[in-house]
Structures are given as C-alpha cells and as structure tokens.
Amino acid sequence: MAEKLFSTADRAIITEAIRNAEKETSGEIQVHIESHCKGDVLDRAAQVFEKLKMHKTTYRNAVLFYLAAEDHKFAILGDAGINQVVPEHFWENIKEEMVIHFKKRAFTEGLRKGIEMSGQQLRQHFPFDQKGDINELPNEISFE
C-alpha cells in the first residue's frame, strides 16, 4: 500500500536527492516508507534502522527518514557518529521544515528538503573520501 503513495517520478526525485546529498560525504541516507506504525514512531524507526543494518556503516553516520504515511507519523534517526557532531535541535529543525511541506501534502518535497538539509551537515562533518569511499547502503526507497 505504501508503495502506491509515491509515483515513479516521486521515487526518482527522492532517490536523486539521496544521491546528491551523498556526493560529497561518506555519510549514508536511507528512506523507509510504510503505511502504518504501531506504537511509538521512534521505536519503530529504530527497528527499521537495525533491520536495514544502518548501524554498520564505517563511521556510524547513517540517517534514516522513516515515514508511516497513513498514520501521518515520521521520524528522522541519525546514528551515533552523526549525533555526536550535529548541532543541538538539528533533527527537530529538519522535522519542522518537512512538516511545512507535509501539511500541504507535498510529501516528496518534504522528504527532498529533509534529505538535502541532512546532506549539508554530513558533508561538513564527514567529507567524501576520494580514496576509498563506497556507497555502503542502497539509495532506493525501502517499503514495507
């Protein structure tokens, strides 16, 4: 069901945003979308983070954008490496920006903007290593 909420064009925009955000950083970004979230949204995001093995990146600098579309819940979860270096209220500021778009039902734009903002911090704190940086996680959206 969640897959039907985003057209092929929407998916391409989100995937391209991830690709662009990761161009100049060793950081990794993933988007996971499902229809419903039973229980606490942060707990569910943490389960998805582990399921996707996002905690296994070299620098522990992965970011998950989790969206439970039908329940109107979402969370942004950063791994330990990035949480140690981003400014206070960083994730809340991104969430506030995304909510502006989500309230207009512009979910693709909200995700794109959040990914872009995360990428800026990842570039600052985890610059791209031309000698050995690899894409550790897929850029495609995962659905459940």
CSV table of C-alpha atoms in Angstrom, one decimal:
chain,number,residue,atom,x,y,z
A,1,MET,CA,0.0,0.0,0.0
A,2,ALA,CA,2.7,2.5,0.9
A,3,GLU,CA,4.4,2.0,-2.4
A,4,LYS,CA,1.3,3.3,-4.2
A,5,LEU,CA,1.6,6.7,-2.4
A,6,PHE,CA,4.7,7.7,-4.4
A,7,SER,CA,4.7,7.7,-8.2
A,8,THR,CA,7.7,6.5,-10.2
A,9,ALA,CA,8.6,10.2,-10.7
A,10,ASP,CA,8.3,10.9,-6.9
A,11,ARG,CA,10.6,7.9,-6.2
A,12,ALA,CA,13.1,9.2,-8.7
A,13,ILE,CA,13.2,12.7,-7.1
A,14,ILE,CA,13.8,11.2,-3.6
A,15,THR,CA,16.5,8.8,-4.9
A,16,GLU,CA,18.2,11.6,-6.7
A,17,ALA,CA,18.1,13.7,-3.5
A,18,ILE,CA,19.8,10.9,-1.7
A,19,ARG,CA,22.4,10.6,-4.4
A,20,ASN,CA,23.1,14.3,-4.4
A,21,ALA,CA,23.3,14.5,-0.6
A,22,GLU,CA,25.8,11.7,-0.5
A,23,LYS,CA,28.0,13.0,-3.3
A,24,GLU,CA,30.4,14.9,-1.1
A,25,THR,CA,30.1,12.9,2.1
A,26,SER,CA,30.9,9.4,3.5
A,27,GLY,CA,27.5,9.7,5.2
A,28,GLU,CA,24.6,7.5,4.2
A,29,ILE,CA,20.9,8.3,3.9
A,30,GLN,CA,18.0,5.9,3.6
A,31,VAL,CA,14.3,6.4,3.3
A,32,HIS,CA,11.8,3.8,4.5
A,33,ILE,CA,8.1,4.2,4.0
A,34,GLU,CA,5.3,2.0,5.3
A,35,SER,CA,1.6,2.5,5.6
A,36,HIS,CA,1.2,2.1,9.4
A,37,CYS,CA,3.2,2.4,12.5
A,38,LYS,CA,2.0,0.5,15.5
A,39,GLY,CA,3.4,2.0,18.7
A,40,ASP,CA,5.9,4.8,19.1
A,41,VAL,CA,7.3,6.1,15.9
A,42,LEU,CA,10.9,6.5,17.2
A,43,ASP,CA,10.9,2.9,18.4
A,44,ARG,CA,9.7,1.7,15.0
A,45,ALA,CA,12.3,3.8,13.2
A,46,ALA,CA,15.0,2.2,15.5
A,47,GLN,CA,13.7,-1.2,14.5
A,48,VAL,CA,13.9,-0.3,10.8
A,49,PHE,CA,17.3,1.2,11.3
A,50,GLU,CA,18.6,-2.1,12.7
A,51,LYS,CA,16.8,-4.2,10.1
A,52,LEU,CA,18.4,-2.2,7.3
A,53,LYS,CA,21.8,-2.6,9.0
A,54,MET,CA,22.3,1.1,9.0
A,55,HIS,CA,24.3,0.9,12.2
A,56,LYS,CA,27.0,-1.0,10.4
A,57,THR,CA,28.4,2.0,8.4
A,58,THR,CA,32.1,2.6,8.8
A,59,TYR,CA,31.7,6.0,10.6
A,60,ARG,CA,28.3,5.3,12.2
A,61,ASN,CA,27.0,8.3,10.1
A,62,ALA,CA,23.8,6.9,8.6
A,63,VAL,CA,20.5,8.8,8.7
A,64,LEU,CA,17.1,7.2,8.3
A,65,PHE,CA,14.0,9.1,7.2
A,66,TYR,CA,11.1,6.9,8.4
A,67,LEU,CA,7.5,7.7,7.2
A,68,ALA,CA,4.3,5.9,8.2
A,69,ALA,CA,2.2,7.5,5.6
A,70,GLU,CA,-1.3,6.5,6.5
A,71,ASP,CA,-0.8,7.2,10.2
A,72,HIS,CA,0.8,10.6,9.5
A,73,LYS,CA,3.9,9.8,11.5
A,74,PHE,CA,7.5,10.2,10.7
A,75,ALA,CA,10.9,10.2,12.3
A,76,ILE,CA,14.5,11.1,11.5
A,77,LEU,CA,17.0,8.9,13.1
A,78,GLY,CA,20.8,9.5,13.0
A,79,ASP,CA,23.4,7.1,14.1
A,80,ALA,CA,25.9,7.7,16.9
A,81,GLY,CA,28.6,9.2,14.8
A,82,ILE,CA,26.5,12.0,13.3
A,83,ASN,CA,24.5,12.6,16.5
A,84,GLN,CA,27.8,13.4,18.3
A,85,VAL,CA,28.6,16.3,15.9
A,86,VAL,CA,25.4,17.9,14.7
A,87,PRO,CA,24.1,21.0,16.5
A,88,GLU,CA,21.5,20.7,19.2
A,89,HIS,CA,17.9,20.6,17.8
A,90,PHE,CA,19.3,19.7,14.4
A,91,TRP,CA,16.8,16.8,13.8
A,92,GLU,CA,13.9,18.9,15.1
A,93,ASN,CA,14.7,21.7,12.8
A,94,ILE,CA,14.7,19.4,9.8
A,95,LYS,CA,11.4,17.8,11.0
A,96,GLU,CA,9.8,21.3,11.3
A,97,GLU,CA,10.8,22.1,7.7
A,98,MET,CA,9.4,18.8,6.5
A,99,VAL,CA,6.1,19.3,8.3
A,100,ILE,CA,5.6,22.6,6.4
A,101,HIS,CA,5.6,20.5,3.2
A,102,PHE,CA,3.7,17.5,4.6
A,103,LYS,CA,0.9,19.8,5.7
A,104,LYS,CA,0.4,20.7,2.1
A,105,ARG,CA,0.5,17.0,1.2
A,106,ALA,CA,3.8,17.7,-0.6
A,107,PHE,CA,5.5,14.5,0.8
A,108,THR,CA,8.1,14.2,-1.9
A,109,GLU,CA,9.2,17.8,-1.5
A,110,GLY,CA,9.3,17.4,2.3
A,111,LEU,CA,11.5,14.4,2.0
A,112,ARG,CA,13.7,16.0,-0.6
A,113,LYS,CA,14.2,19.1,1.6
A,114,GLY,CA,15.0,17.0,4.7
A,115,ILE,CA,17.5,14.9,2.8
A,116,GLU,CA,19.1,18.0,1.4
A,117,MET,CA,19.4,19.5,4.9
A,118,SER,CA,20.9,16.3,6.3
A,119,GLY,CA,23.4,16.1,3.5
A,120,GLN,CA,24.7,19.6,4.2
A,121,GLN,CA,25.6,18.5,7.8
A,122,LEU,CA,27.0,15.2,6.6
A,123,ARG,CA,29.3,17.0,4.1
A,124,GLN,CA,30.5,19.3,6.9
A,125,HIS,CA,31.3,16.6,9.4
A,126,PHE,CA,32.0,13.6,7.2
A,127,PRO,CA,33.6,14.8,3.9
A,128,PHE,CA,33.8,12.4,1.0
A,129,ASP,CA,37.0,10.3,0.9
A,130,GLN,CA,38.0,10.1,-2.7
A,131,LYS,CA,40.5,7.3,-2.0
A,132,GLY,CA,38.1,4.7,-0.6
A,133,ASP,CA,34.6,5.9,0.0
A,134,ILE,CA,32.0,3.5,-1.1
A,135,ASN,CA,28.2,3.6,-1.1
A,136,GLU,CA,27.5,1.4,1.9
A,137,LEU,CA,23.7,1.5,1.8
A,138,PRO,CA,21.3,1.5,-1.2
A,139,ASN,CA,19.8,4.8,-2.3
A,140,GLU,CA,16.5,3.4,-3.3
A,141,ILE,CA,13.5,3.8,-1.0
A,142,SER,CA,12.6,0.7,1.0
A,143,PHE,CA,8.9,-0.1,1.5
A,144,GLU,CA,7.1,-2.4,3.9
